PDB file of C-alpha atoms in Angstrom:
ATOM      1  CA  MET A   1     130.720  53.198 158.005  1.00  0.00           C
ATOM      2  CA  ALA A   2     129.394  50.538 155.609  1.00  0.00           C
ATOM      3  CA  SER A   3     125.702  49.705 155.686  1.00  0.00           C
ATOM      4  CA  PRO A   4     124.535  46.421 157.267  1.00  0.00           C
ATOM      5  CA  THR A   5     123.818  45.123 153.757  1.00  0.00           C
ATOM      6  CA  ILE A   6     127.416  45.586 152.638  1.00  0.00           C
ATOM      7  CA  ARG A   7     128.987  44.460 155.914  1.00  0.00           C
ATOM      8  CA  TYR A   8     127.066  41.197 156.081  1.00  0.00           C
ATOM      9  CA  SER A   9     127.317  40.349 152.377  1.00  0.00           C
ATOM     10  CA  ASP A  10     131.077  41.051 152.443  1.00  0.00           C
ATOM     11  CA  ALA A  11     131.483  38.852 155.515  1.00  0.00           C
ATOM     12  CA  LEU A  12     129.507  36.025 153.912  1.00  0.00           C
ATOM     13  CA  LEU A  13     131.563  36.271 150.716  1.00  0.00           C
ATOM     14  CA  ALA A  14     134.797  36.059 152.717  1.00  0.00           C
ATOM     15  CA  VAL A  15     133.576  32.936 154.527  1.00  0.00           C
ATOM     16  CA  THR A  16     132.393  31.206 151.344  1.00  0.00           C
ATOM     17  CA  ARG A  17     135.682  32.014 149.607  1.00  0.00           C
ATOM     18  CA  GLU A  18     137.536  30.335 152.435  1.00  0.00           C
ATOM     19  CA  GLN A  19     135.219  27.326 152.446  1.00  0.00           C
ATOM     20  CA  GLY A  20     134.935  27.093 148.660  1.00  0.00           C
ATOM     21  CA  ASN A  21     131.136  26.973 148.681  1.00  0.00           C
ATOM     22  CA  SER A  22     130.208  30.387 147.278  1.00  0.00           C
ATOM     23  CA  GLU A  23     128.190  28.920 144.414  1.00  0.00           C
ATOM     24  CA  ALA A  24     126.242  26.541 146.674  1.00  0.00           C
ATOM     25  CA  VAL A  25     125.398  29.280 149.187  1.00  0.00           C
ATOM     26  CA  ASP A  26     124.408  31.578 146.332  1.00  0.00           C
ATOM     27  CA  ALA A  27     122.070  28.860 145.039  1.00  0.00           C
ATOM     28  CA  ASP A  28     120.488  28.564 148.504  1.00  0.00           C
ATOM     29  CA  LEU A  29     119.956  32.283 148.822  1.00  0.00           C
ATOM     30  CA  GLY A  30     118.738  32.385 145.224  1.00  0.00           C
ATOM     31  CA  ILE A  31     115.442  30.867 146.369  1.00  0.00           C
ATOM     32  CA  LEU A  32     114.904  33.782 148.752  1.00  0.00           C
ATOM     33  CA  ARG A  33     116.153  36.223 146.135  1.00  0.00           C
ATOM     34  CA  LEU A  34     113.572  35.073 143.608  1.00  0.00           C
ATOM     35  CA  LEU A  35     110.816  35.427 146.185  1.00  0.00           C
ATOM     36  CA  PHE A  36     111.846  38.940 147.122  1.00  0.00           C
ATOM     37  CA  ARG A  37     112.217  39.907 143.455  1.00  0.00           C
ATOM     38  CA  ALA A  38     108.732  38.617 142.738  1.00  0.00           C
ATOM     39  CA  ARG A  39     107.401  40.890 145.468  1.00  0.00           C
ATOM     40  CA  SER A  40     109.217  43.961 144.122  1.00  0.00           C
ATOM     41  CA  ALA A  41     108.066  43.151 140.585  1.00  0.00           C
ATOM     42  CA  GLY A  42     104.483  42.835 141.778  1.00  0.00           C
ATOM     43  CA  ASP A  43     103.986  39.316 140.400  1.00  0.00           C
ATOM     44  CA  VAL A  44     100.509  38.055 141.251  1.00  0.00           C
ATOM     45  CA  GLY A  45     100.548  35.164 143.722  1.00  0.00           C
ATOM     46  CA  ALA A  46     104.322  35.146 144.139  1.00  0.00           C
ATOM     47  CA  GLY A  47     104.162  38.679 145.502  1.00  0.00           C
ATOM     48  CA  ASP A  48     101.652  37.610 148.136  1.00  0.00           C
ATOM     49  CA  GLU A  49     103.880  34.710 149.158  1.00  0.00           C
ATOM     50  CA  ALA A  50     106.885  37.011 149.456  1.00  0.00           C
ATOM     51  CA  GLN A  51     104.906  39.474 151.561  1.00  0.00           C
ATOM     52  CA  GLU A  52     103.856  36.656 153.887  1.00  0.00           C
ATOM     53  CA  LEU A  53     107.478  35.564 154.225  1.00  0.00           C
ATOM     54  CA  ARG A  54     108.658  39.059 155.130  1.00  0.00           C
ATOM     55  CA  LEU A  55     105.888  39.539 157.668  1.00  0.00           C
ATOM     56  CA  PHE A  56     106.673  36.137 159.159  1.00  0.00           C
ATOM     57  CA  LEU A  57     110.415  36.891 159.457  1.00  0.00           C
ATOM     58  CA  GLU A  58     109.801  40.340 160.945  1.00  0.00           C
ATOM     59  CA  ASN A  59     107.135  39.190 163.428  1.00  0.00           C
ATOM     60  CA  PRO A  60     108.686  39.540 166.925  1.00  0.00           C
ATOM     61  CA  ARG A  61     106.162  37.073 168.379  1.00  0.00           C
ATOM     62  CA  VAL A  62     107.464  34.186 166.256  1.00  0.00           C
ATOM     63  CA  PRO A  63     110.432  32.447 167.962  1.00  0.00           C
ATOM     64  CA  ARG A  64     113.717  32.656 166.074  1.00  0.00           C
ATOM     65  CA  GLU A  65     114.037  28.849 166.040  1.00  0.00           C
ATOM     66  CA  LYS A  66     110.697  28.556 164.237  1.00  0.00           C
ATOM     67  CA  LYS A  67     111.820  31.076 161.635  1.00  0.00           C
ATOM     68  CA  VAL A  68     115.098  29.220 161.068  1.00  0.00           C
ATOM     69  CA  GLU A  69     113.315  25.891 160.590  1.00  0.00           C
ATOM     70  CA  ALA A  70     110.788  27.459 158.224  1.00  0.00           C
ATOM     71  CA  ILE A  71     113.629  28.837 156.086  1.00  0.00           C
ATOM     72  CA  ARG A  72     115.458  25.494 156.173  1.00  0.00           C
ATOM     73  CA  SER A  73     112.315  23.762 154.924  1.00  0.00           C
ATOM     74  CA  MET A  74     111.876  26.372 152.180  1.00  0.00           C
ATOM     75  CA  LEU A  75     115.469  25.914 150.975  1.00  0.00           C
ATOM     76  CA  SER A  76     115.238  22.119 151.027  1.00  0.00           C
ATOM     77  CA  VAL A  77     113.911  21.716 147.504  1.00  0.00           C
ATOM     78  CA  GLY A  78     114.615  19.199 144.799  1.00  0.00           C
ATOM     79  CA  GLY A  79     116.060  16.662 147.221  1.00  0.00           C
ATOM     80  CA  ARG A  80     118.836  18.974 148.389  1.00  0.00           C
ATOM     81  CA  SER A  81     119.593  20.493 151.759  1.00  0.00           C
ATOM     82  CA  PRO A  82     120.875  24.034 152.330  1.00  0.00           C
ATOM     83  CA  GLU A  83     124.536  24.550 153.160  1.00  0.00           C
ATOM     84  CA  ASP A  84     125.437  24.821 156.844  1.00  0.00           C
ATOM     85  CA  THR A  85     127.067  28.158 155.971  1.00  0.00           C
ATOM     86  CA  THR A  86     123.757  29.420 154.586  1.00  0.00           C
ATOM     87  CA  MET A  87     121.832  28.452 157.683  1.00  0.00           C
ATOM     88  CA  ARG A  88     124.461  29.922 160.047  1.00  0.00           C
ATOM     89  CA  PHE A  89     124.308  33.179 158.109  1.00  0.00           C
ATOM     90  CA  LEU A  90     120.513  33.363 158.194  1.00  0.00           C
ATOM     91  CA  THR A  91     120.433  32.443 161.881  1.00  0.00           C
ATOM     92  CA  LEU A  92     122.889  35.270 162.577  1.00  0.00           C
ATOM     93  CA  ILE A  93     120.771  37.750 160.607  1.00  0.00           C
ATOM     94  CA  LEU A  94     117.686  36.773 162.600  1.00  0.00           C
ATOM     95  CA  SER A  95     119.504  36.867 165.954  1.00  0.00           C
ATOM     96  CA  LYS A  96     120.776  40.379 165.196  1.00  0.00           C
ATOM     97  CA  GLY A  97     117.324  41.552 164.128  1.00  0.00           C
ATOM     98  CA  ARG A  98     118.588  42.427 160.646  1.00  0.00           C
ATOM     99  CA  GLN A  99     115.941  40.505 158.673  1.00  0.00           C
ATOM    100  CA  GLY A 100     114.636  43.752 157.180  1.00  0.00           C
ATOM    101  CA  TYR A 101     117.926  44.005 155.271  1.00  0.00           C
ATOM    102  CA  LEU A 102     117.752  40.435 154.004  1.00  0.00           C
ATOM    103  CA  PRO A 103     116.364  41.175 150.494  1.00  0.00           C
ATOM    104  CA  ALA A 104     119.186  43.663 149.859  1.00  0.00           C
ATOM    105  CA  MET A 105     121.769  41.335 151.418  1.00  0.00           C
ATOM    106  CA  VAL A 106     120.956  38.364 149.189  1.00  0.00           C
ATOM    107  CA  GLU A 107     121.012  40.601 146.086  1.00  0.00           C
ATOM    108  CA  ASP A 108     124.338  42.159 147.073  1.00  0.00           C
ATOM    109  CA  PHE A 109     125.906  38.795 147.869  1.00  0.00           C
ATOM    110  CA  HIS A 110     124.699  37.397 144.535  1.00  0.00           C
ATOM    111  CA  LYS A 111     126.340  40.219 142.564  1.00  0.00           C
ATOM    112  CA  LYS A 112     129.591  39.842 144.484  1.00  0.00           C
ATOM    113  CA  ALA A 113     129.605  36.052 144.202  1.00  0.00           C
ATOM    114  CA  LEU A 114     129.039  36.277 140.437  1.00  0.00           C
ATOM    115  CA  ALA A 115     131.909  38.744 140.040  1.00  0.00           C
ATOM    116  CA  ASP A 116     134.108  36.575 142.261  1.00  0.00           C
ATOM    117  CA  ARG A 117     133.469  33.591 139.967  1.00  0.00           C
ATOM    118  CA  GLY A 118     134.108  35.663 136.848  1.00  0.00           C
ATOM    119  CA  GLU A 119     130.478  35.480 135.751  1.00  0.00           C
ATOM    120  CA  ALA A 120     127.894  38.031 134.689  1.00  0.00           C
ATOM    121  CA  GLU A 121     124.123  37.833 134.356  1.00  0.00           C
ATOM    122  CA  GLY A 122     122.195  39.563 131.630  1.00  0.00           C
ATOM    123  CA  ARG A 123     118.837  39.761 129.916  1.00  0.00           C
ATOM    124  CA  LEU A 124     118.588  38.775 126.271  1.00  0.00           C
ATOM    125  CA  THR A 125     115.651  39.957 124.183  1.00  0.00           C
ATOM    126  CA  THR A 126     115.166  38.358 120.771  1.00  0.00           C
ATOM    127  CA  ALA A 127     112.672  38.786 117.958  1.00  0.00           C
ATOM    128  CA  LEU A 128     112.234  35.010 117.697  1.00  0.00           C
ATOM    129  CA  GLU A 129     112.665  32.190 120.205  1.00  0.00           C
ATOM    130  CA  LEU A 130     116.172  30.672 120.097  1.00  0.00           C
ATOM    131  CA  ASP A 131     116.966  26.987 120.310  1.00  0.00           C
ATOM    132  CA  GLU A 132     119.598  25.711 122.765  1.00  0.00           C
ATOM    133  CA  THR A 133     122.388  25.727 120.157  1.00  0.00           C
ATOM    134  CA  GLU A 134     121.703  29.329 119.117  1.00  0.00           C
ATOM    135  CA  LEU A 135     121.507  30.505 122.728  1.00  0.00           C
ATOM    136  CA  SER A 136     124.726  28.675 123.619  1.00  0.00           C
ATOM    137  CA  SER A 137     126.549  30.229 120.646  1.00  0.00           C
ATOM    138  CA  LEU A 138     125.349  33.707 121.594  1.00  0.00           C
ATOM    139  CA  GLN A 139     126.347  33.243 125.242  1.00  0.00           C
ATOM    140  CA  THR A 140     129.782  32.041 124.124  1.00  0.00           C
ATOM    141  CA  ALA A 141     130.254  35.072 121.861  1.00  0.00           C
ATOM    142  CA  LEU A 142     129.183  37.533 124.570  1.00  0.00           C
ATOM    143  CA  SER A 143     131.366  35.750 127.141  1.00  0.00           C
ATOM    144  CA  LYS A 144     134.374  36.147 124.842  1.00  0.00           C
ATOM    145  CA  GLU A 145     133.548  39.815 124.269  1.00  0.00           C
ATOM    146  CA  LEU A 146     133.278  40.596 127.997  1.00  0.00           C
ATOM    147  CA  GLY A 147     136.006  38.252 129.221  1.00  0.00           C
ATOM    148  CA  LYS A 148     133.693  36.466 131.665  1.00  0.00           C
ATOM    149  CA  LYS A 149     131.072  33.742 131.587  1.00  0.00           C
ATOM    150  CA  VAL A 150     127.708  35.235 130.640  1.00  0.00           C
ATOM    151  CA  ILE A 151     124.441  33.744 131.909  1.00  0.00           C
ATOM    152  CA  LEU A 152     121.372  35.014 130.061  1.00  0.00           C
ATOM    153  CA  GLU A 153     117.671  35.215 130.863  1.00  0.00           C
ATOM    154  CA  VAL A 154     115.719  35.250 127.612  1.00  0.00           C
ATOM    155  CA  ASP A 155     112.651  37.237 126.559  1.00  0.00           C
ATOM    156  CA  VAL A 156     110.956  37.262 123.135  1.00  0.00           C
ATOM    157  CA  ASP A 157     109.766  40.594 121.736  1.00  0.00           C
ATOM    158  CA  SER A 158     108.417  40.657 118.173  1.00  0.00           C
ATOM    159  CA  ASP A 159     108.763  44.469 118.120  1.00  0.00           C
ATOM    160  CA  LEU A 160     112.511  43.997 117.594  1.00  0.00           C
ATOM    161  CA  ILE A 161     111.675  42.824 114.023  1.00  0.00           C
ATOM    162  CA  GLY A 162     114.919  40.817 113.883  1.00  0.00           C
ATOM    163  CA  GLY A 163     118.184  40.198 115.738  1.00  0.00           C
ATOM    164  CA  PHE A 164     118.626  40.575 119.484  1.00  0.00           C
ATOM    165  CA  ARG A 165     119.334  42.973 122.326  1.00  0.00           C
ATOM    166  CA  ALA A 166     121.418  41.933 125.345  1.00  0.00           C
ATOM    167  CA  LEU A 167     121.803  43.988 128.522  1.00  0.00           C
ATOM    168  CA  ILE A 168     124.641  42.701 130.704  1.00  0.00           C
ATOM    169  CA  GLY A 169     125.427  44.929 133.649  1.00  0.00           C
ATOM    170  CA  ASP A 170     125.982  48.373 132.156  1.00  0.00           C
ATOM    171  CA  SER A 171     126.745  46.994 128.679  1.00  0.00           C
ATOM    172  CA  LEU A 172     124.091  46.996 125.962  1.00  0.00           C
ATOM    173  CA  PHE A 173     124.579  44.929 122.808  1.00  0.00           C
ATOM    174  CA  ASP A 174     121.927  45.873 120.263  1.00  0.00           C
ATOM    175  CA  ALA A 175     121.959  43.801 117.081  1.00  0.00           C
ATOM    176  CA  SER A 176     118.237  44.218 116.386  1.00  0.00           C
ATOM    177  CA  LEU A 177     116.800  45.707 113.225  1.00  0.00           C
ATOM    178  CA  LYS A 178     114.736  48.089 115.345  1.00  0.00           C
ATOM    179  CA  GLY A 179     117.906  49.205 117.112  1.00  0.00           C
ATOM    180  CA  GLN A 180     119.641  49.841 113.796  1.00  0.00           C
ATOM    181  CA  ILE A 181     116.658  51.821 112.489  1.00  0.00           C
ATOM    182  CA  ASP A 182     116.534  53.893 115.692  1.00  0.00           C
ATOM    183  CA  GLN A 183     120.266  54.553 115.466  1.00  0.00           C
ATOM    184  CA  LEU A 184     119.956  55.628 111.826  1.00  0.00           C
ATOM    185  CA  GLY A 185     117.097  57.946 112.773  1.00  0.00           C
ATOM    186  CA  ARG A 186     119.238  59.591 115.465  1.00  0.00           C
ATOM    187  CA  ARG A 187     122.095  60.060 113.002  1.00  0.00           C
ATOM    188  CA  LEU A 188     119.817  61.572 110.381  1.00  0.00           C
ATOM    189  CA  LYS A 189     118.488  64.102 112.858  1.00  0.00           C
ATOM    190  CA  GLY A 190     121.982  65.511 113.111  1.00  0.00           C
ATOM    191  CA  VAL A 191     122.458  65.907 109.359  1.00  0.00           C
ATOM    192  CA  PRO A 192     121.937  69.519 108.156  1.00  0.00           C
ATOM    193  CA  LEU A 193     119.334  69.819 105.406  1.00  0.00           C
ATOM    194  CA  GLY A 194     120.961  71.770 102.565  1.00  0.00           C
ATOM    195  CA  LYS A 195     119.972  72.262  98.936  1.00  0.00           C
ATOM    196  CA  GLY A 196     120.751  69.282  96.739  1.00  0.00           C
ATOM    197  CA  SER A 197     123.017  69.881  93.757  1.00  0.00           C
ATOM    198  CA  GLY A 198     120.301  68.753  91.350  1.00  0.00           C
ATOM    199  CA  ASP A 199     117.608  71.145  92.689  1.00  0.00           C
TER     200      ASP A 199
END
């Protein structure tokens, strides 16, 4: 039998497919996802806020209606309101007492919604900061290579010396000088050391 995480995320995906609002619901849940990720990553400040949210949601003394309204307020950012589908889903999770699974549910739904839209997220590490044109060109090239739209989060790491490294799902694209040097080193380790003809 599938876990609650899979059952609920699959059910939500089916509903959003039917209603055509997968991307909007994913954006709503993305706010919660970022909070929960901050907690797991141990980010200072954000981790405390995420811990408070989880304790609040799991507190049996807080009425469900108060929890729902608190989440609605949290998701109402930038002049937008959360989708009705999002709020019905979260209300259901709370009514079933499944809030402990919520961090895993929003992550699982996000992965499935991305795949459903033919998109993939990845992390790009570059030796130097890229401008918008360079980043767009690189995303376009990687999208063509993978056959899906690639959305990249960017980090700068001077240790790469030059080039870039992109991790997208299970695929690693390493066009950095450090990566090439490391690869050459691994190849050289496998070369038998014989006597040179001129020795």
